[in-house]
mmCIF file with all atom_site columns, C-alpha atoms and ligand atoms in Angstrom:
data_model
loop_
_atom_site.group_PDB
_atom_site.id
_atom_site.type_symbol
_atom_site.label_atom_id
_atom_site.label_alt_id
_atom_site.label_comp_id
_atom_site.label_asym_id
_atom_site.label_entity_id
_atom_site.label_seq_id
_atom_site.pdbx_PDB_ins_code
_atom_site.Cartn_x
_atom_site.Cartn_y
_atom_site.Cartn_z
_atom_site.occupancy
_atom_site.B_iso_or_equiv
_atom_site.pdbx_formal_charge
_atom_site.auth_seq_id
_atom_site.auth_comp_id
_atom_site.auth_asym_id
_atom_site.auth_atom_id
_atom_site.pdbx_PDB_model_num
ATOM   1  C  CA  . MET A 1 1  ? -15.362 3.037   -5.821  1.00 0.00 ? 191 MET A CA  1
ATOM   2  C  CA  . ALA A 1 2  ? -15.587 6.426   -7.479  1.00 0.00 ? 192 ALA A CA  1
ATOM   3  C  CA  . ASP A 1 3  ? -12.692 7.459   -9.728  1.00 0.00 ? 193 ASP A CA  1
ATOM   4  C  CA  . ASP A 1 4  ? -11.805 10.301  -7.380  1.00 0.00 ? 194 ASP A CA  1
ATOM   5  C  CA  . ASP A 1 5  ? -11.553 7.934   -4.393  1.00 0.00 ? 195 ASP A CA  1
ATOM   6  C  CA  . ILE A 1 6  ? -8.963  5.509   -5.733  1.00 0.00 ? 196 ILE A CA  1
ATOM   7  C  CA  . ARG A 1 7  ? -6.592  4.379   -2.991  1.00 0.00 ? 197 ARG A CA  1
ATOM   8  C  CA  . CYS A 1 8  ? -3.761  1.908   -2.505  1.00 0.00 ? 198 CYS A CA  1
ATOM   9  C  CA  . SER A 1 9  ? -5.351  -1.390  -1.464  1.00 0.00 ? 199 SER A CA  1
ATOM   10 C  CA  . PHE A 1 10 ? -2.488  -2.046  0.959   1.00 0.00 ? 200 PHE A CA  1
ATOM   11 C  CA  . CYS A 1 11 ? -1.890  1.241   2.830   1.00 0.00 ? 201 CYS A CA  1
ATOM   12 C  CA  . THR A 1 12 ? -5.082  3.114   1.777   1.00 0.00 ? 202 THR A CA  1
ATOM   13 C  CA  . LYS A 1 13 ? -3.160  6.231   0.674   1.00 0.00 ? 203 LYS A CA  1
ATOM   14 C  CA  . HIS A 1 14 ? -5.199  8.300   -1.762  1.00 0.00 ? 204 HIS A CA  1
ATOM   15 C  CA  . ARG A 1 15 ? -3.873  8.443   -5.296  1.00 0.00 ? 205 ARG A CA  1
ATOM   16 C  CA  . ASN A 1 16 ? -3.358  12.191  -4.956  1.00 0.00 ? 206 ASN A CA  1
ATOM   17 C  CA  . ILE A 1 17 ? -0.590  11.653  -2.382  1.00 0.00 ? 207 ILE A CA  1
ATOM   18 C  CA  . THR A 1 18 ? 1.247   8.804   -4.117  1.00 0.00 ? 208 THR A CA  1
ATOM   19 C  CA  . LYS A 1 19 ? 3.855   9.155   -6.845  1.00 0.00 ? 209 LYS A CA  1
ATOM   20 C  CA  . LYS A 1 20 ? 2.495   6.127   -8.695  1.00 0.00 ? 210 LYS A CA  1
ATOM   21 C  CA  . LEU A 1 21 ? -0.560  3.954   -8.204  1.00 0.00 ? 211 LEU A CA  1
ATOM   22 C  CA  . ILE A 1 22 ? -0.641  0.759   -10.239 1.00 0.00 ? 212 ILE A CA  1
ATOM   23 C  CA  . ALA A 1 23 ? -3.980  -0.900  -10.959 1.00 0.00 ? 213 ALA A CA  1
ATOM   24 C  CA  . GLY A 1 24 ? -4.593  -4.622  -10.865 1.00 0.00 ? 214 GLY A CA  1
ATOM   25 C  CA  . HIS A 1 25 ? -7.858  -6.568  -11.065 1.00 0.00 ? 215 HIS A CA  1
ATOM   26 C  CA  . GLY A 1 26 ? -9.910  -4.565  -8.582  1.00 0.00 ? 216 GLY A CA  1
ATOM   27 C  CA  . VAL A 1 27 ? -6.878  -3.586  -6.512  1.00 0.00 ? 217 VAL A CA  1
ATOM   28 C  CA  . TYR A 1 28 ? -4.253  -0.852  -6.507  1.00 0.00 ? 218 TYR A CA  1
ATOM   29 C  CA  . ILE A 1 29 ? -0.746  -0.660  -5.122  1.00 0.00 ? 219 ILE A CA  1
ATOM   30 C  CA  . CYS A 1 30 ? 1.301   2.499   -4.583  1.00 0.00 ? 220 CYS A CA  1
ATOM   31 C  CA  . ASP A 1 31 ? 4.995   3.043   -5.196  1.00 0.00 ? 221 ASP A CA  1
ATOM   32 C  CA  . GLU A 1 32 ? 5.781   2.989   -1.469  1.00 0.00 ? 222 GLU A CA  1
ATOM   33 C  CA  . CYS A 1 33 ? 4.098   -0.387  -0.943  1.00 0.00 ? 223 CYS A CA  1
ATOM   34 C  CA  . ILE A 1 34 ? 5.922   -1.741  -3.975  1.00 0.00 ? 224 ILE A CA  1
ATOM   35 C  CA  . ASP A 1 35 ? 9.189   -0.566  -2.425  1.00 0.00 ? 225 ASP A CA  1
ATOM   36 C  CA  . LEU A 1 36 ? 8.283   -2.137  0.913   1.00 0.00 ? 226 LEU A CA  1
ATOM   37 C  CA  . CYS A 1 37 ? 7.386   -5.473  -0.678  1.00 0.00 ? 227 CYS A CA  1
ATOM   38 C  CA  . ASP A 1 38 ? 10.533  -5.360  -2.771  1.00 0.00 ? 228 ASP A CA  1
ATOM   39 C  CA  . SER A 1 39 ? 12.696  -4.764  0.296   1.00 0.00 ? 229 SER A CA  1
ATOM   40 C  CA  . ILE A 1 40 ? 11.037  -7.762  1.998   1.00 0.00 ? 230 ILE A CA  1
ATOM   41 C  CA  . LEU A 1 41 ? 11.454  -10.005 -1.024  1.00 0.00 ? 231 LEU A CA  1
ATOM   42 C  CA  . HIS A 1 42 ? 14.921  -8.785  -1.962  1.00 0.00 ? 232 HIS A CA  1
ATOM   43 C  CA  . PRO A 1 43 ? 16.712  -7.263  1.041   1.00 0.00 ? 233 PRO A CA  1
ATOM   44 C  CA  . GLU A 1 44 ? 19.956  -7.190  -0.926  1.00 0.00 ? 234 GLU A CA  1
ATOM   45 C  CA  . ARG A 1 45 ? 18.417  -4.644  -3.291  1.00 0.00 ? 235 ARG A CA  1
ATOM   46 C  CA  . ARG A 1 46 ? 17.784  -2.123  -0.506  1.00 0.00 ? 236 ARG A CA  1
ATOM   47 C  CA  . GLU A 1 47 ? 21.395  -1.024  -0.453  1.00 0.00 ? 237 GLU A CA  1
ATOM   48 C  CA  . GLU A 1 48 ? 21.464  -0.829  -4.243  1.00 0.00 ? 238 GLU A CA  1
ATOM   49 C  CA  . LYS A 1 49 ? 18.353  1.369   -4.248  1.00 0.00 ? 239 LYS A CA  1
ATOM   50 C  CA  . GLU A 1 50 ? 19.812  3.687   -1.652  1.00 0.00 ? 240 GLU A CA  1
ATOM   51 C  CA  . LEU A 1 51 ? 22.746  4.231   -3.955  1.00 0.00 ? 241 LEU A CA  1
ATOM   52 C  CA  . CYS A 1 52 ? 20.658  4.576   -7.103  1.00 0.00 ? 242 CYS A CA  1
ATOM   53 C  CA  . LEU A 1 53 ? 18.286  7.532   -7.366  1.00 0.00 ? 243 LEU A CA  1
ATOM   54 C  CA  . THR A 1 54 ? 16.897  6.700   -10.801 1.00 0.00 ? 244 THR A CA  1
ATOM   55 C  CA  . PHE A 1 55 ? 13.236  5.783   -11.158 1.00 0.00 ? 245 PHE A CA  1
ATOM   56 C  CA  . PRO A 1 56 ? 12.312  2.290   -12.330 1.00 0.00 ? 246 PRO A CA  1
ATOM   57 C  CA  . THR A 1 57 ? 10.944  1.789   -15.798 1.00 0.00 ? 247 THR A CA  1
ATOM   58 C  CA  . LEU A 1 58 ? 7.278   0.929   -16.116 1.00 0.00 ? 248 LEU A CA  1
ATOM   59 C  CA  . LYS A 1 59 ? 8.244   -2.689  -16.860 1.00 0.00 ? 249 LYS A CA  1
ATOM   60 C  CA  . GLU A 1 60 ? 10.402  -2.838  -13.707 1.00 0.00 ? 250 GLU A CA  1
ATOM   61 C  CA  . ALA A 1 61 ? 7.606   -1.315  -11.629 1.00 0.00 ? 251 ALA A CA  1
ATOM   62 C  CA  . TYR A 1 62 ? 5.103   -3.803  -13.020 1.00 0.00 ? 252 TYR A CA  1
ATOM   63 C  CA  . ASP A 1 63 ? 7.487   -6.691  -12.358 1.00 0.00 ? 253 ASP A CA  1
ATOM   64 C  CA  . HIS A 1 64 ? 7.854   -5.531  -8.739  1.00 0.00 ? 254 HIS A CA  1
ATOM   65 C  CA  . TYR A 1 65 ? 4.109   -5.172  -8.420  1.00 0.00 ? 255 TYR A CA  1
ATOM   66 C  CA  . GLU A 1 66 ? 3.584   -8.676  -9.790  1.00 0.00 ? 256 GLU A CA  1
ATOM   67 C  CA  . GLU A 1 67 ? 6.118   -10.147 -7.358  1.00 0.00 ? 257 GLU A CA  1
ATOM   68 C  CA  . ALA A 1 68 ? 4.472   -8.314  -4.469  1.00 0.00 ? 258 ALA A CA  1
ATOM   69 C  CA  . ARG A 1 69 ? 1.009   -9.424  -5.576  1.00 0.00 ? 259 ARG A CA  1
ATOM   70 C  CA  . GLN A 1 70 ? 2.111   -13.051 -5.772  1.00 0.00 ? 260 GLN A CA  1
ATOM   71 C  CA  . ALA A 1 71 ? 3.775   -12.796 -2.362  1.00 0.00 ? 261 ALA A CA  1
ATOM   72 C  CA  . TYR A 1 72 ? 0.604   -11.279 -0.910  1.00 0.00 ? 262 TYR A CA  1
ATOM   73 C  CA  . VAL A 1 73 ? -1.567  -14.059 -2.364  1.00 0.00 ? 263 VAL A CA  1
ATOM   74 C  CA  . MET A 1 74 ? 0.848   -16.688 -1.041  1.00 0.00 ? 264 MET A CA  1
ATOM   75 C  CA  . MET A 1 75 ? 0.860   -15.017 2.383   1.00 0.00 ? 265 MET A CA  1
ATOM   76 C  CA  . LEU A 1 76 ? -2.955  -15.074 2.484   1.00 0.00 ? 266 LEU A CA  1
ATOM   77 C  CA  . ARG A 1 77 ? -3.017  -18.735 1.518   1.00 0.00 ? 267 ARG A CA  1
ATOM   78 C  CA  . LEU A 1 78 ? -0.423  -19.704 4.103   1.00 0.00 ? 268 LEU A CA  1
ATOM   79 C  CA  . HIS A 1 79 ? -1.634  -17.655 7.041   1.00 0.00 ? 269 HIS A CA  1
ATOM   80 C  CA  . LYS A 1 80 ? -5.365  -17.313 6.601   1.00 0.00 ? 270 LYS A CA  1
ATOM   81 C  CA  . GLY A 1 81 ? -6.293  -20.309 4.511   1.00 0.00 ? 271 GLY A CA  1
ATOM   82 C  CA  . VAL A 1 82 ? -7.853  -17.968 1.955   1.00 0.00 ? 272 VAL A CA  1
ATOM   83 C  CA  . ASP A 1 83 ? -8.211  -19.457 -1.482  1.00 0.00 ? 273 ASP A CA  1
ATOM   84 C  CA  . ILE A 1 84 ? -7.491  -16.770 -4.088  1.00 0.00 ? 274 ILE A CA  1
ATOM   85 C  CA  . LYS A 1 85 ? -8.408  -17.532 -7.679  1.00 0.00 ? 275 LYS A CA  1
ATOM   86 C  CA  . GLU A 1 86 ? -5.510  -16.801 -10.009 1.00 0.00 ? 276 GLU A CA  1
ATOM   87 C  CA  . ASP A 1 87 ? -6.224  -15.505 -13.504 1.00 0.00 ? 277 ASP A CA  1
HETATM 88 ZN ZN1 . ZN  B 2 .  ? 0.397   1.733   -0.577  1.00 0.00 ? 520 ZN  B ZN1 1
#
C-alpha cells in the first residue's frame, strides 16, 4: 500500500478524512472506529464521553486501540475460526 493510500482497516476511510489514524502491524484504525469499539466494549463510557469534550491522550488512544484490536481478534476466533498469531 502506497503511503498516500493509507486507510482505516476497519471502515476504509482514507487518512485524509480521519482525525487520527493509528498504525498497528500492517493494519490501521481511525478515531471513529476506536470510538465505536470503545462504546461496544464499555457502554457506560458513552455517556461520560458525551459530557466530556476533551481529546484522549495518546496513551489513552493507544489503550483503546489495543482493547479494540484484542476484541476484533477474539471475535474472528469465535465467529470465523480464524487463528490469528499474537505477537
Ligand atoms: Zn475506521
